[in-house]
PDB file of C-alpha atoms in Angstrom:
ATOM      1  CA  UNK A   5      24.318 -29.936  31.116  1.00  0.00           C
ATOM      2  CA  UNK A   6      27.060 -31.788  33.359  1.00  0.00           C
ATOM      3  CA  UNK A   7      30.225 -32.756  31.725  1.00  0.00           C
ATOM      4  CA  UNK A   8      29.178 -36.226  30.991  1.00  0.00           C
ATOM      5  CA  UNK A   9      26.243 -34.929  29.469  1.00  0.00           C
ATOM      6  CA  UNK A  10      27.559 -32.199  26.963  1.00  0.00           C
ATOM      7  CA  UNK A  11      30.305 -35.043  25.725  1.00  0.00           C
ATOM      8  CA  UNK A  12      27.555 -37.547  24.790  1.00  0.00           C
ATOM      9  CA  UNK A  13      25.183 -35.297  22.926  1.00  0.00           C
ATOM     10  CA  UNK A  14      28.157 -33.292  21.587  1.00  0.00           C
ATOM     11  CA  UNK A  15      29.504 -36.256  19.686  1.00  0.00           C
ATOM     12  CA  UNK A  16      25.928 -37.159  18.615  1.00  0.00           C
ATOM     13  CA  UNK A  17      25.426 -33.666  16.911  1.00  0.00           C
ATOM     14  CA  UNK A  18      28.834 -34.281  14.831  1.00  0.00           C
ATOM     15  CA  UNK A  19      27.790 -37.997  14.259  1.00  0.00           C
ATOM     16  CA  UNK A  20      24.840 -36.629  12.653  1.00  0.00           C
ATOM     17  CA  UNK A  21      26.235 -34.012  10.842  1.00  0.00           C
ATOM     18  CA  UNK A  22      28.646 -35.874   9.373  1.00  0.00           C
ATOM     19  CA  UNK A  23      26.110 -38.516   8.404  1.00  0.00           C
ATOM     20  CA  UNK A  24      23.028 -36.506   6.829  1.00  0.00           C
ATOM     21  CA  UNK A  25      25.503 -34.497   5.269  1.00  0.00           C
ATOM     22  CA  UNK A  26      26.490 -30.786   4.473  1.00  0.00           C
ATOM     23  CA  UNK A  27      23.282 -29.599   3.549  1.00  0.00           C
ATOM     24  CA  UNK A  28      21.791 -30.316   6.878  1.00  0.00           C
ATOM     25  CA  UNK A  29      23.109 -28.148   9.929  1.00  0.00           C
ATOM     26  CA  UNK A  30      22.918 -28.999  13.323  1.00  0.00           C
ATOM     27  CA  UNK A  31      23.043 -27.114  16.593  1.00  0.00           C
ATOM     28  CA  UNK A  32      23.361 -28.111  20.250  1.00  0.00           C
ATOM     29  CA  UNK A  33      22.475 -25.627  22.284  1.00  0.00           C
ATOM     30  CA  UNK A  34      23.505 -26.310  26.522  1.00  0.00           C
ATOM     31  CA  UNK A  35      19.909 -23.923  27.731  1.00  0.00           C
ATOM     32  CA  UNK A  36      21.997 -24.416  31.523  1.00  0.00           C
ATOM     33  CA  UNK A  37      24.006 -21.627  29.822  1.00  0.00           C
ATOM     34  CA  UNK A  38      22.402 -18.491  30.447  1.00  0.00           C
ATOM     35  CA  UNK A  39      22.390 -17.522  27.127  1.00  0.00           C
ATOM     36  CA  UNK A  40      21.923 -21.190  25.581  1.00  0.00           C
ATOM     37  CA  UNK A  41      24.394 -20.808  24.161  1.00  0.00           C
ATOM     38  CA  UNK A  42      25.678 -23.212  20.794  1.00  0.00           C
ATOM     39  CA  UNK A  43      28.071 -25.569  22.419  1.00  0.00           C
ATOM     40  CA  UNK A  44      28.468 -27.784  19.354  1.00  0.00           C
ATOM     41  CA  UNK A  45      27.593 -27.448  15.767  1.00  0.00           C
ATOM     42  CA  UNK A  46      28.549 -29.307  12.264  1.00  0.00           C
ATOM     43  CA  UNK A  47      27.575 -27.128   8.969  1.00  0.00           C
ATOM     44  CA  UNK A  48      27.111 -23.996  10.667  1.00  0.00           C
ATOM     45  CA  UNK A  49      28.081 -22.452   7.068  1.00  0.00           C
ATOM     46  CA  UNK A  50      24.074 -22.844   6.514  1.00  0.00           C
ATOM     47  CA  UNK A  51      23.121 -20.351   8.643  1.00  0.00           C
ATOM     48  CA  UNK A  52      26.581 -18.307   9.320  1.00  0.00           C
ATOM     49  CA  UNK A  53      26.231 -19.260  13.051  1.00  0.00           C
ATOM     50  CA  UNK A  54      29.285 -19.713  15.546  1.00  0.00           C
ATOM     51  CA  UNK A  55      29.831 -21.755  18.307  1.00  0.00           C
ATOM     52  CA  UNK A  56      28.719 -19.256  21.125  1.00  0.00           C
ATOM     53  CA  UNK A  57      25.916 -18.350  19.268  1.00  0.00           C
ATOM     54  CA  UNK A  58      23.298 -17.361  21.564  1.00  0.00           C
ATOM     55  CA  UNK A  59      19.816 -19.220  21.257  1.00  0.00           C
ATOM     56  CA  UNK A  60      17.247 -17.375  18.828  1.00  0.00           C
ATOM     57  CA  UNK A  61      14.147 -15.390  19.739  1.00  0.00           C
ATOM     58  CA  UNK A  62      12.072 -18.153  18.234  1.00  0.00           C
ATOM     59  CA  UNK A  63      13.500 -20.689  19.806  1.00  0.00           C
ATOM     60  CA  UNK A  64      13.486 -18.493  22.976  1.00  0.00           C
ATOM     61  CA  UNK A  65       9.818 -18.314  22.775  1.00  0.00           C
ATOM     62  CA  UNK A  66       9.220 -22.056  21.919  1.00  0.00           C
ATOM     63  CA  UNK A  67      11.489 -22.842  25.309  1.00  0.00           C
ATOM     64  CA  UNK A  68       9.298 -20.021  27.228  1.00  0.00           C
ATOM     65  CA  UNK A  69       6.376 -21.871  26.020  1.00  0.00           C
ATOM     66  CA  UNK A  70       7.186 -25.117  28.415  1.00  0.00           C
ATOM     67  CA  UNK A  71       6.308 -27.468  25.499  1.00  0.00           C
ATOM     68  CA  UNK A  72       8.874 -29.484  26.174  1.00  0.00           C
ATOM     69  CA  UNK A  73       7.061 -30.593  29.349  1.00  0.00           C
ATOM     70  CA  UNK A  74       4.188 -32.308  27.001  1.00  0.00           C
ATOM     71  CA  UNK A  75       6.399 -32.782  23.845  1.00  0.00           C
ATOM     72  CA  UNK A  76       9.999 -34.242  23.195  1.00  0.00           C
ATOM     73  CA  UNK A  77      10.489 -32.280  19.706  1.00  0.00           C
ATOM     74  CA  UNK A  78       9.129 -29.808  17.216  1.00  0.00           C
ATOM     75  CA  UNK A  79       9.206 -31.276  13.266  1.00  0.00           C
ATOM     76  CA  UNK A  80       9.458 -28.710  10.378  1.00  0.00           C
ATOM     77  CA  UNK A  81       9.504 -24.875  11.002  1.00  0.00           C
ATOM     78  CA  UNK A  82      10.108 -22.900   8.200  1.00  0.00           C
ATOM     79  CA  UNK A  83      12.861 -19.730   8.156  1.00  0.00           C
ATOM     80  CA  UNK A  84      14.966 -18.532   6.187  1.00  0.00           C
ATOM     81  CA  UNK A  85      18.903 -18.367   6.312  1.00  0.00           C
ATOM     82  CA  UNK A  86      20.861 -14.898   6.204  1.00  0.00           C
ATOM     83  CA  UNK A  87      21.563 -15.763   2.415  1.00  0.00           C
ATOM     84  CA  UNK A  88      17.478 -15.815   1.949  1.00  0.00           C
ATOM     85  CA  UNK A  89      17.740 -19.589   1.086  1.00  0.00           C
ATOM     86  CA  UNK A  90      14.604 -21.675   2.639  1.00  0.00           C
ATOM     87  CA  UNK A  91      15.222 -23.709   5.945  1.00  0.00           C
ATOM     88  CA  UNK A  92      12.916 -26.437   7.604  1.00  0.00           C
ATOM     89  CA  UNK A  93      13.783 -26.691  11.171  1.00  0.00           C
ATOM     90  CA  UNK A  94      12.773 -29.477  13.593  1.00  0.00           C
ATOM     91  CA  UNK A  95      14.010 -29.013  17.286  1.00  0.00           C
ATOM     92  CA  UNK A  96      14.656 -31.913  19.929  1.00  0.00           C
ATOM     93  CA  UNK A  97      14.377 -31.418  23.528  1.00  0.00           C
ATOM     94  CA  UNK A  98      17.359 -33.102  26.104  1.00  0.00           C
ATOM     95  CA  UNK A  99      15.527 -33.076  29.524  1.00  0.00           C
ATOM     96  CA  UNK A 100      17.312 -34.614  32.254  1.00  0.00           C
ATOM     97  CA  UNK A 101      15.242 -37.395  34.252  1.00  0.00           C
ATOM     98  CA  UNK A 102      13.103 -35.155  36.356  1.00  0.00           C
ATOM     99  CA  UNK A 103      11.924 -33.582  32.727  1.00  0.00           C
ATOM    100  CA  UNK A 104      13.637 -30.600  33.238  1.00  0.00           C
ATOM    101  CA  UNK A 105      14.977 -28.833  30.221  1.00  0.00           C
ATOM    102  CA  UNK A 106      18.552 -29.018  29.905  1.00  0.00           C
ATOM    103  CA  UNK A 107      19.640 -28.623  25.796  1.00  0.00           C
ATOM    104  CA  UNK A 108      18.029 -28.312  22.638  1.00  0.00           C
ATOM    105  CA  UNK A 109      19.439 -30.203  19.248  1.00  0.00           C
ATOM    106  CA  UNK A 110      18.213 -28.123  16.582  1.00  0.00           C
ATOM    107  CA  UNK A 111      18.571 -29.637  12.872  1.00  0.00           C
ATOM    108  CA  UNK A 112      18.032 -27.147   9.818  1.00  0.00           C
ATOM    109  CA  UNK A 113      17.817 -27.798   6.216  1.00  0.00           C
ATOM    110  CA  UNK A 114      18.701 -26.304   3.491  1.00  0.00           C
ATOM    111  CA  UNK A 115      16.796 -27.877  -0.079  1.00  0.00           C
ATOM    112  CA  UNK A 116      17.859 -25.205  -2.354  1.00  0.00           C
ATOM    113  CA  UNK A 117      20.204 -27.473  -4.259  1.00  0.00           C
ATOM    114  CA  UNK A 118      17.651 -30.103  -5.000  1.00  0.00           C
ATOM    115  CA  UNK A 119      15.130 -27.476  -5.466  1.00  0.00           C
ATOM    116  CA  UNK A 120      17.708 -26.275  -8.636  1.00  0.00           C
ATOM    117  CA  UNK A 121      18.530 -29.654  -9.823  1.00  0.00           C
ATOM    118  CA  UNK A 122      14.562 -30.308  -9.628  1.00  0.00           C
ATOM    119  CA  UNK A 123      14.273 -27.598 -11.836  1.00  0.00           C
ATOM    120  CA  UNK A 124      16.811 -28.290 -14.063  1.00  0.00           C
ATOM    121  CA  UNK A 125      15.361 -31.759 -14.885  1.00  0.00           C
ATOM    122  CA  UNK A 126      12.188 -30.590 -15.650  1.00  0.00           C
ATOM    123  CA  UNK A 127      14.056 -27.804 -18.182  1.00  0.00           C
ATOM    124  CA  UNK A 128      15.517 -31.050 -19.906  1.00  0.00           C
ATOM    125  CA  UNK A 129      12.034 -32.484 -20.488  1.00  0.00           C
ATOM    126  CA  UNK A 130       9.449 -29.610 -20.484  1.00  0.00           C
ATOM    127  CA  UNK A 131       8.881 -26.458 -22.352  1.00  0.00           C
ATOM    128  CA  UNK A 132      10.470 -23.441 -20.558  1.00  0.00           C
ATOM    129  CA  UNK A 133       6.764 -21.723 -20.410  1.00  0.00           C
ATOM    130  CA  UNK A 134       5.468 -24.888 -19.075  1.00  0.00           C
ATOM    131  CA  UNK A 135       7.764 -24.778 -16.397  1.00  0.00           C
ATOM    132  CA  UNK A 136       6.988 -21.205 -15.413  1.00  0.00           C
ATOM    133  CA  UNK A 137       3.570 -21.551 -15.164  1.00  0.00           C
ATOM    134  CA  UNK A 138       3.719 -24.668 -12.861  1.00  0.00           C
ATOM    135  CA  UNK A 139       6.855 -25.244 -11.394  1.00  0.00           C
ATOM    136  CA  UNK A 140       7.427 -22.124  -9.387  1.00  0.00           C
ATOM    137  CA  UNK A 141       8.658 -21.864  -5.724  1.00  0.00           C
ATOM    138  CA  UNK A 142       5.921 -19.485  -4.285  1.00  0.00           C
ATOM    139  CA  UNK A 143       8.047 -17.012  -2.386  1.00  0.00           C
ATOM    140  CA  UNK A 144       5.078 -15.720  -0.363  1.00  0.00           C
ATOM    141  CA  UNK A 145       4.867 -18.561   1.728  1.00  0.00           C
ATOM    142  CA  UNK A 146       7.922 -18.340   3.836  1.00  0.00           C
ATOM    143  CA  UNK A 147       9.033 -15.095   6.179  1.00  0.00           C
ATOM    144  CA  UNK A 148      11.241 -12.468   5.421  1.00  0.00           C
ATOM    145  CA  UNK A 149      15.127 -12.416   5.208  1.00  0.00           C
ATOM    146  CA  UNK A 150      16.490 -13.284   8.582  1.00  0.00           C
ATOM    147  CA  UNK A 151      18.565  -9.851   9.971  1.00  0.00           C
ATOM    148  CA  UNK A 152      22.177 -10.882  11.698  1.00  0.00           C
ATOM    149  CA  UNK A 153      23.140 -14.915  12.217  1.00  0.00           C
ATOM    150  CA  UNK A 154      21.105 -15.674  15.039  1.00  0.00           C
ATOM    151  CA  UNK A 155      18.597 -17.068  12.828  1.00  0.00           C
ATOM    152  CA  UNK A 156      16.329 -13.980  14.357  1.00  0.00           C
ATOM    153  CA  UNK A 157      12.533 -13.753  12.199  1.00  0.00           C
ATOM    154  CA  UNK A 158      11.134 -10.545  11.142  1.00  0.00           C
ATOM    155  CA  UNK A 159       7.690 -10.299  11.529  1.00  0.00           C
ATOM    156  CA  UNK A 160       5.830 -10.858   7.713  1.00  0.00           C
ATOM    157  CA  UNK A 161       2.462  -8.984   8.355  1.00  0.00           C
ATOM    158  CA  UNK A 162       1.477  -5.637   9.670  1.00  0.00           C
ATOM    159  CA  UNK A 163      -0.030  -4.961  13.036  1.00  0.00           C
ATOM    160  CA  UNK A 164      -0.567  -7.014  16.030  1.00  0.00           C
ATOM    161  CA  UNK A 165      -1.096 -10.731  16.234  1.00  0.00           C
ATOM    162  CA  UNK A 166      -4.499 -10.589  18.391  1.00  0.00           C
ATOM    163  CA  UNK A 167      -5.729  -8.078  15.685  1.00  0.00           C
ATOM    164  CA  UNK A 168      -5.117  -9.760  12.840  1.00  0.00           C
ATOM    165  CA  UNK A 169      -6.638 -13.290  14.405  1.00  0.00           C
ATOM    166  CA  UNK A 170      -9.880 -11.171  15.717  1.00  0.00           C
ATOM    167  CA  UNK A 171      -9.779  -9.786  12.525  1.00  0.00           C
ATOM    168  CA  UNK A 172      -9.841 -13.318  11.046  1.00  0.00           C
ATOM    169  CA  UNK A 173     -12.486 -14.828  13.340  1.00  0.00           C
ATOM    170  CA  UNK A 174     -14.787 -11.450  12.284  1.00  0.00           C
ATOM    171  CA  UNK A 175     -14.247 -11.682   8.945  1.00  0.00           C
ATOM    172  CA  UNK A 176     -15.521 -15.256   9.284  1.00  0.00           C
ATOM    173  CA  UNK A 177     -18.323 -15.165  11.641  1.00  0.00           C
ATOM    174  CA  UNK A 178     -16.552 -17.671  13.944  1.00  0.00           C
ATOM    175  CA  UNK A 179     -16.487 -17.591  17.395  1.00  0.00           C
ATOM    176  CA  UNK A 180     -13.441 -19.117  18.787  1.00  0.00           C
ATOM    177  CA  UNK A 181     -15.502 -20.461  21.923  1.00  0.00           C
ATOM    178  CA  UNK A 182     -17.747 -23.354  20.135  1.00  0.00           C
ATOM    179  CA  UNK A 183     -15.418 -23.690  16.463  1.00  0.00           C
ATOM    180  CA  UNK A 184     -14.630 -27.644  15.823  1.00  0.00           C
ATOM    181  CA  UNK A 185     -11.302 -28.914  15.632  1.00  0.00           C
ATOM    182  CA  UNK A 186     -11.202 -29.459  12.048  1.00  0.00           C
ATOM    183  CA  UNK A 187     -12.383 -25.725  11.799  1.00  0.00           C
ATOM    184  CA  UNK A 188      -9.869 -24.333  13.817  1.00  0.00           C
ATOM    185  CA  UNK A 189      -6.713 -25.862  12.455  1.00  0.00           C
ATOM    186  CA  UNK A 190      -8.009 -24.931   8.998  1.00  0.00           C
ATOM    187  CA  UNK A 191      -7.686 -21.162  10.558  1.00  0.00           C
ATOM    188  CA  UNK A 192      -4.674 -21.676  12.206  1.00  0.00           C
ATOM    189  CA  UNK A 193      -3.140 -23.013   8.788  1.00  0.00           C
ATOM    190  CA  UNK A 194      -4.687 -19.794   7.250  1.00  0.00           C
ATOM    191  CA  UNK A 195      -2.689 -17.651   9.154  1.00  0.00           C
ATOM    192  CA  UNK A 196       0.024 -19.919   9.480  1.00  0.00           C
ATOM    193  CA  UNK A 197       0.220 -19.409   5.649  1.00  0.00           C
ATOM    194  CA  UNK A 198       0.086 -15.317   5.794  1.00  0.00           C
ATOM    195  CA  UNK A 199       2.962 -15.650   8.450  1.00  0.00           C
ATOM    196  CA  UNK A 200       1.071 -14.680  11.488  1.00  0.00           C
ATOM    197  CA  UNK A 201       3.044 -16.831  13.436  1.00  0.00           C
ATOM    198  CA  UNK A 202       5.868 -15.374  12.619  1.00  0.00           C
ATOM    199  CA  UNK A 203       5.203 -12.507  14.416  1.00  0.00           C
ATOM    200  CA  UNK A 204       6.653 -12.808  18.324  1.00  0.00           C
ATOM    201  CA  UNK A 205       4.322 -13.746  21.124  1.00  0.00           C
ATOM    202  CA  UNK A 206       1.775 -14.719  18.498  1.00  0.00           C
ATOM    203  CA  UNK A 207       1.016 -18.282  19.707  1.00  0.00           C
ATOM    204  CA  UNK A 208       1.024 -17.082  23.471  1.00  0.00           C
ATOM    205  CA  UNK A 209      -1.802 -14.389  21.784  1.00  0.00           C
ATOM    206  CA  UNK A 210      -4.009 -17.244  19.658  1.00  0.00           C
ATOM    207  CA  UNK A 211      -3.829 -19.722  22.771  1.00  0.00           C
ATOM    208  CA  UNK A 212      -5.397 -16.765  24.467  1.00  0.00           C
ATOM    209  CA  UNK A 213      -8.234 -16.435  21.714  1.00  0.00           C
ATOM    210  CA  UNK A 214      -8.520 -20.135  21.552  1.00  0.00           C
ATOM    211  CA  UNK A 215      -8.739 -20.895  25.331  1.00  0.00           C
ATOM    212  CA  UNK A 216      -5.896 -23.039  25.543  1.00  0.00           C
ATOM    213  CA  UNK A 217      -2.407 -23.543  26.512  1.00  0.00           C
ATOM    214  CA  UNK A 218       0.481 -22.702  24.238  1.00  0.00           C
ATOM    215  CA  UNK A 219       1.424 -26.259  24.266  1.00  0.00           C
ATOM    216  CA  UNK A 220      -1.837 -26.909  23.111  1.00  0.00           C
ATOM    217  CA  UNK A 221      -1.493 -24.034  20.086  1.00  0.00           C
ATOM    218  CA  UNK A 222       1.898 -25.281  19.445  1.00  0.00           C
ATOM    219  CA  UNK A 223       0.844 -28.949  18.553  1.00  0.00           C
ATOM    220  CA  UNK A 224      -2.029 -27.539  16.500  1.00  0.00           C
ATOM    221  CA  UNK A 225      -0.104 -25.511  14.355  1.00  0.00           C
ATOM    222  CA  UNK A 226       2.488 -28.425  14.013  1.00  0.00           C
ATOM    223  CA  UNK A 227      -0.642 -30.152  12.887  1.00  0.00           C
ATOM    224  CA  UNK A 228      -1.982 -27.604  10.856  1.00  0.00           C
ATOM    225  CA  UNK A 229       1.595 -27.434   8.856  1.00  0.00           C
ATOM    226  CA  UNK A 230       0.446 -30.536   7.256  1.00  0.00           C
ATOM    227  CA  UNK A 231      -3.109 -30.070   5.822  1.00  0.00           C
TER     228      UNK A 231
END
């Protein structure tokens, strides 16, 4: 980013921290920097980050990916912070006016405290057994403890990512070449859901399978995240 640059957006990642409040941390990350570095961050106590912080593998991936050129952000990855508390991420993308990638604003989440106070009203007004059998965060569903504050992802299941989606396809009698939309984003949520994505290179692997870009993959799955 030039000078001019880094000021604006710098002040817009502390006007939004300050305004969405301490549960909500945000990160501006200059990708000029070879390392894209964090240039300017508000709450960084949600993830343990610094400013310096060097851009994550995932988000290293996503910028590898080029989806930027097609998309200007990413809404509602999940992770989960060094403390093992549940973030949703959503990532912006600064390009400069020939489109060419010049920052990231990333904004992550943290719901645990209304998650507990969620809980705690229904304790007030519902049998604790009651609550147990239907009120319970399902632990399964997001990835495994993040190692080191870099917000790095371990990978959830076992083997490869191509084995586990042939495996998948087999298992199903599908055949990746004639499936319908509708079909393949309920797979892709699937293994969404088991963490498969989790696993690094894994969209570059299913838009392989699938016969389409990664930009292509990566808008599915953002679709897919909400059936």
């Amino acid at each position: 980013m030039t000078d001019s640059q880094l000021h604006y957006f710098t002040k817009v990642a502390e006007f939004i921290g300050r305004v969405i409040g301490p549960d909500y941390e945000v990160a501006l990350h200059d990708i000029s920097d070879r390392d894209g570095a964090i240039v300017a961050l508000a709450n960084g106590h949600i993830s343990g980050r610094t400013i310096g912080t060097p851009v994550s593998d995932r988000l290293k991936e996503i910028i590898d990916s080029h989806i930027y050129e097609e998309e200007d952000f990413i809404l509602h990855e999940y992770g989960l912070s060094p403390a093992g508390k549940v973030l949703c991420s959503s990532s912006m993308f600064i390009k400069d006016v020939a489109g060419e990638l010049i920052g990231v604003m990333c904004i992550n989440f943290d719901d645990s405290r209304y998650r507990e106070l969620s809980q705690k009203v229904f304790n007030l007004c519902h049998p604790d057994a009651l609550v147990d059998t239907n009120f319970r965060f399902d632990e399964t569903k997001v990835p495994l403890k993040i190692s080191g504050p870099s917000s790095r992802l371990k990978t959830v299941p076992d083997g490869s990512a191509h084995d586990i989606i042939t495996a998948e396809l087999k298992a199903r009698n599908l055949n990746p070449e004639n499936m319908s939309v509708n079909s393949r984003l309920r797979l892709i949520a699937e293994l969404d859901s088991k963490g498969v994505f989790l696993i690094k290179g894994a969209v570059k692997e299913a838009s392989a399978i699938f016969g389409c870009s990664q930009a292509t993959m990566y808008r599915q799955l953002s679709k897919a995240k909400e059936l």
